[in-house]
mmCIF file of C-alpha atoms in Angstrom:
data_model
loop_
_atom_site.group_PDB
_atom_site.id
_atom_site.type_symbol
_atom_site.label_atom_id
_atom_site.label_comp_id
_atom_site.label_asym_id
_atom_site.label_seq_id
_atom_site.Cartn_x
_atom_site.Cartn_y
_atom_site.Cartn_z
ATOM 1 C CA UNK C 1097 -0.019 -0.081 0.070
ATOM 2 C CA UNK C 1098 1.010 3.689 0.058
ATOM 3 C CA UNK C 1099 2.736 5.497 2.702
ATOM 4 C CA UNK C 1100 -0.197 7.849 3.027
ATOM 5 C CA UNK C 1101 -2.257 5.079 4.654
ATOM 6 C CA UNK C 1102 0.499 4.070 6.883
ATOM 7 C CA UNK C 1103 0.208 0.373 5.834
ATOM 8 C CA UNK C 1104 3.154 -1.865 5.214
ATOM 9 C CA UNK C 1105 3.482 -4.223 2.298
ATOM 10 C CA UNK C 1106 2.441 -7.098 4.540
ATOM 11 C CA UNK C 1107 -0.868 -5.381 5.328
ATOM 12 C CA UNK C 1108 -1.503 -5.221 1.683
ATOM 13 C CA UNK C 1109 -1.744 -8.994 1.499
ATOM 14 C CA UNK C 1110 -4.020 -9.234 4.553
ATOM 15 C CA UNK C 1111 -7.250 -11.207 3.974
ATOM 16 C CA UNK C 1112 -10.344 -9.368 2.894
ATOM 17 C CA UNK C 1113 -13.296 -10.136 5.256
ATOM 18 C CA UNK C 1114 -16.742 -8.557 5.572
ATOM 19 C CA UNK C 1115 -17.273 -6.774 8.939
ATOM 20 C CA UNK C 1116 -20.916 -6.058 9.622
ATOM 21 C CA UNK C 1117 -22.138 -9.214 7.864
ATOM 22 C CA UNK C 1118 -19.741 -11.384 9.649
ATOM 23 C CA UNK C 1119 -20.709 -10.074 13.066
ATOM 24 C CA UNK C 1120 -24.442 -10.533 12.285
ATOM 25 C CA UNK C 1121 -23.780 -14.054 10.973
ATOM 26 C CA UNK C 1122 -21.833 -15.038 14.031
ATOM 27 C CA UNK C 1123 -24.736 -13.808 16.163
ATOM 28 C CA UNK C 1124 -27.327 -15.794 14.108
ATOM 29 C CA UNK C 1125 -25.190 -18.863 14.611
ATOM 30 C CA UNK C 1126 -25.322 -18.632 18.435
ATOM 31 C CA UNK C 1127 -28.831 -17.380 18.468
ATOM 32 C CA UNK C 1128 -30.271 -20.170 16.274
ATOM 33 C CA UNK C 1129 -28.594 -22.888 18.331
ATOM 34 C CA UNK C 1130 -29.772 -21.429 21.511
ATOM 35 C CA UNK C 1131 -33.331 -20.666 20.572
ATOM 36 C CA UNK C 1132 -33.976 -23.835 18.686
ATOM 37 C CA UNK C 1133 -32.304 -25.827 21.344
ATOM 38 C CA UNK C 1134 -34.460 -24.301 24.155
ATOM 39 C CA UNK C 1135 -37.616 -24.622 22.058
ATOM 40 C CA UNK C 1136 -36.855 -28.323 21.336
ATOM 41 C CA UNK C 1137 -36.503 -29.028 25.021
ATOM 42 C CA UNK C 1138 -39.269 -26.805 26.395
ATOM 43 C CA UNK C 1139 -41.976 -26.959 23.793
ATOM 44 C CA UNK C 1140 -42.911 -30.499 24.079
ATOM 45 C CA UNK C 1141 -43.754 -30.061 27.776
ATOM 46 C CA UNK C 1142 -45.916 -26.955 27.066
ATOM 47 C CA UNK C 1143 -47.663 -28.547 24.110
ATOM 48 C CA UNK C 1144 -49.069 -31.324 26.251
ATOM 49 C CA UNK C 1145 -46.119 -33.685 25.595
ATOM 50 C CA UNK C 1146 -47.118 -34.471 22.037
ATOM 51 C CA UNK C 1147 -43.802 -34.153 20.517
ATOM 52 C CA UNK C 1148 -41.642 -37.227 20.343
ATOM 53 C CA UNK C 1149 -37.930 -37.494 20.428
ATOM 54 C CA UNK C 1150 -37.731 -37.482 16.553
ATOM 55 C CA UNK C 1151 -39.707 -34.216 16.505
ATOM 56 C CA UNK C 1152 -37.337 -32.549 18.958
ATOM 57 C CA UNK C 1153 -34.221 -33.698 17.152
ATOM 58 C CA UNK C 1154 -35.698 -32.539 13.737
ATOM 59 C CA UNK C 1155 -36.491 -29.080 15.286
ATOM 60 C CA UNK C 1156 -32.999 -28.771 16.699
ATOM 61 C CA UNK C 1157 -31.590 -29.952 13.422
ATOM 62 C CA UNK C 1158 -33.336 -26.986 11.746
ATOM 63 C CA UNK C 1159 -31.473 -24.751 14.153
ATOM 64 C CA UNK C 1160 -28.350 -26.443 13.314
ATOM 65 C CA UNK C 1161 -28.939 -26.061 9.599
ATOM 66 C CA UNK C 1162 -29.553 -22.381 10.002
ATOM 67 C CA UNK C 1163 -26.494 -22.034 12.133
ATOM 68 C CA UNK C 1164 -24.394 -23.802 9.343
ATOM 69 C CA UNK C 1165 -25.467 -21.480 6.727
ATOM 70 C CA UNK C 1166 -24.826 -18.432 8.938
ATOM 71 C CA UNK C 1167 -21.469 -19.913 9.865
ATOM 72 C CA UNK C 1168 -20.560 -20.345 6.124
ATOM 73 C CA UNK C 1169 -21.492 -16.757 5.521
ATOM 74 C CA UNK C 1170 -19.262 -15.663 8.412
ATOM 75 C CA UNK C 1171 -16.420 -17.552 6.859
ATOM 76 C CA UNK C 1172 -16.428 -15.638 3.539
ATOM 77 C CA UNK C 1173 -13.002 -14.465 2.745
ATOM 78 C CA UNK C 1174 -10.720 -13.441 -0.075
ATOM 79 C CA UNK C 1175 -7.012 -14.368 0.433
ATOM 80 C CA UNK C 1176 -4.450 -12.412 -1.610
ATOM 81 C CA UNK C 1177 -0.929 -13.641 -2.278
ATOM 82 C CA UNK C 1178 1.815 -12.703 -4.567
ATOM 83 C CA UNK C 1179 0.557 -15.475 -6.957
ATOM 84 C CA UNK C 1180 -3.113 -14.582 -6.985
ATOM 85 C CA UNK C 1181 -6.375 -14.378 -5.173
ATOM 86 C CA UNK C 1182 -8.399 -17.220 -3.480
ATOM 87 C CA UNK C 1183 -12.045 -16.089 -3.192
ATOM 88 C CA UNK C 1184 -14.373 -18.123 -0.766
ATOM 89 C CA UNK C 1185 -17.890 -17.145 -1.171
ATOM 90 C CA UNK C 1186 -20.999 -18.585 0.375
ATOM 91 C CA UNK C 1187 -21.040 -21.746 -1.814
ATOM 92 C CA UNK C 1188 -17.909 -21.821 -3.988
ATOM 93 C CA UNK C 1189 -14.164 -21.259 -3.685
ATOM 94 C CA UNK C 1190 -12.171 -20.060 -6.667
ATOM 95 C CA UNK C 1191 -8.494 -19.535 -7.134
ATOM 96 C CA UNK C 1192 -7.428 -16.852 -9.526
ATOM 97 C CA UNK C 1193 -4.064 -15.733 -10.764
ATOM 98 C CA UNK C 1194 -3.563 -11.956 -10.845
ATOM 99 C CA UNK C 1195 -3.169 -11.773 -14.758
ATOM 100 C CA UNK C 1196 -6.686 -13.402 -15.004
ATOM 101 C CA UNK C 1197 -8.319 -10.299 -13.487
ATOM 102 C CA UNK C 1198 -8.790 -7.509 -15.968
ATOM 103 C CA UNK C 1199 -11.122 -5.129 -13.956
ATOM 104 C CA UNK C 1200 -12.686 -4.518 -10.619
ATOM 105 C CA UNK C 1201 -16.243 -3.172 -10.285
ATOM 106 C CA UNK C 1202 -17.655 -1.808 -7.032
ATOM 107 C CA UNK C 1203 -20.615 0.337 -7.761
ATOM 108 C CA UNK C 1204 -24.010 0.478 -9.193
ATOM 109 C CA UNK C 1205 -26.485 -1.811 -7.522
ATOM 110 C CA UNK C 1206 -24.072 -4.647 -6.639
ATOM 111 C CA UNK C 1207 -23.695 -5.268 -2.866
ATOM 112 C CA UNK C 1208 -20.046 -6.413 -3.211
ATOM 113 C CA UNK C 1209 -16.978 -6.157 -5.531
ATOM 114 C CA UNK C 1210 -17.043 -8.109 -8.704
ATOM 115 C CA UNK C 1211 -14.021 -9.019 -10.802
ATOM 116 C CA UNK C 1212 -14.067 -9.166 -14.554
ATOM 117 C CA UNK C 1213 -11.944 -11.939 -15.728
ATOM 118 C CA UNK C 1214 -9.854 -12.309 -18.930
ATOM 119 C CA UNK C 1215 -12.149 -15.102 -20.201
ATOM 120 C CA UNK C 1216 -15.203 -12.841 -20.064
ATOM 121 C CA UNK C 1217 -16.587 -14.405 -16.784
ATOM 122 C CA UNK C 1218 -17.223 -12.342 -13.500
ATOM 123 C CA UNK C 1219 -16.505 -13.365 -10.019
ATOM 124 C CA UNK C 1220 -18.295 -11.919 -6.912
ATOM 125 C CA UNK C 1221 -15.933 -11.090 -4.013
ATOM 126 C CA UNK C 1222 -18.452 -11.169 -1.192
ATOM 127 C CA UNK C 1223 -15.704 -10.446 1.366
ATOM 128 C CA UNK C 1224 -15.847 -6.779 0.258
ATOM 129 C CA UNK C 1225 -19.337 -5.611 0.972
ATOM 130 C CA UNK C 1226 -21.038 -2.039 0.575
ATOM 131 C CA UNK C 1227 -22.626 -2.668 4.020
ATOM 132 C CA UNK C 1228 -19.206 -2.025 5.504
ATOM 133 C CA UNK C 1229 -19.300 1.671 4.365
ATOM 134 C CA UNK C 1230 -16.087 3.554 3.894
ATOM 135 C CA UNK C 1231 -14.061 0.567 4.897
ATOM 136 C CA UNK C 1232 -15.392 -1.272 1.905
ATOM 137 C CA UNK C 1233 -14.294 1.562 -0.474
ATOM 138 C CA UNK C 1234 -10.639 1.283 0.944
ATOM 139 C CA UNK C 1235 -10.616 -2.488 0.762
ATOM 140 C CA UNK C 1236 -11.824 -2.279 -2.974
ATOM 141 C CA UNK C 1237 -9.054 0.178 -3.629
ATOM 142 C CA UNK C 1238 -6.565 -2.034 -1.929
ATOM 143 C CA UNK C 1239 -7.757 -4.976 -4.121
ATOM 144 C CA UNK C 1240 -7.481 -2.785 -7.207
ATOM 145 C CA UNK C 1241 -3.888 -1.892 -6.267
ATOM 146 C CA UNK C 1242 -2.969 -5.547 -5.868
ATOM 147 C CA UNK C 1243 -4.382 -6.373 -9.283
ATOM 148 C CA UNK C 1244 -2.286 -3.584 -10.719
ATOM 149 C CA UNK C 1245 0.847 -4.380 -8.831
ATOM 150 C CA UNK C 1246 0.803 -8.162 -9.351
ATOM 151 C CA UNK C 1247 0.123 -8.277 -13.006
ATOM 152 C CA UNK C 1248 -2.944 -7.061 -14.869
ATOM 153 C CA UNK C 1249 -3.618 -9.060 -18.048
ATOM 154 C CA UNK C 1250 -1.523 -7.938 -21.019
ATOM 155 C CA UNK C 1251 -4.508 -7.065 -23.086
ATOM 156 C CA UNK C 1252 -7.520 -6.074 -20.922
ATOM 157 C CA UNK C 1253 -10.976 -6.292 -22.429
ATOM 158 C CA UNK C 1254 -12.553 -3.026 -23.405
ATOM 159 C CA UNK C 1255 -16.341 -2.437 -23.349
ATOM 160 C CA UNK C 1256 -17.736 -3.591 -26.673
ATOM 161 C CA UNK C 1257 -15.148 -6.173 -27.418
ATOM 162 C CA UNK C 1258 -16.342 -9.561 -28.268
ATOM 163 C CA UNK C 1259 -14.733 -12.560 -26.621
#
């Protein structure tokens, strides 16, 4: 990074992680486990004891499924290195080399950064989210600087080019 921000070169390769979304997701993990666990234990007694063990386990299992999805969201990350960028989103993980990335977009109606790739594909980087406010803009700029420093593609696509 630059001297203006006071960051060292090791900070430039720090992982990108969402802040607000991650905090909310971690809260949802614990809340769903606690709420569904308590309801699975208490509800059968209050409903006249009509719930069997299978019903209780299935209800708690629903809480575990919600917690798993929230945990997966909390684990969203983009890890830069000198070789490239590993993007772990909600479902998929993708490894990219720096020259594959031709442009970064962070504007319009998109809630997170998107990368335009040399092959014409796009990849969402959910780790940099607009919900994080000014921090997200700085992180998007840091990612753009990494793309520029570690090797933009030799011939980037221009709007209107056919691939």
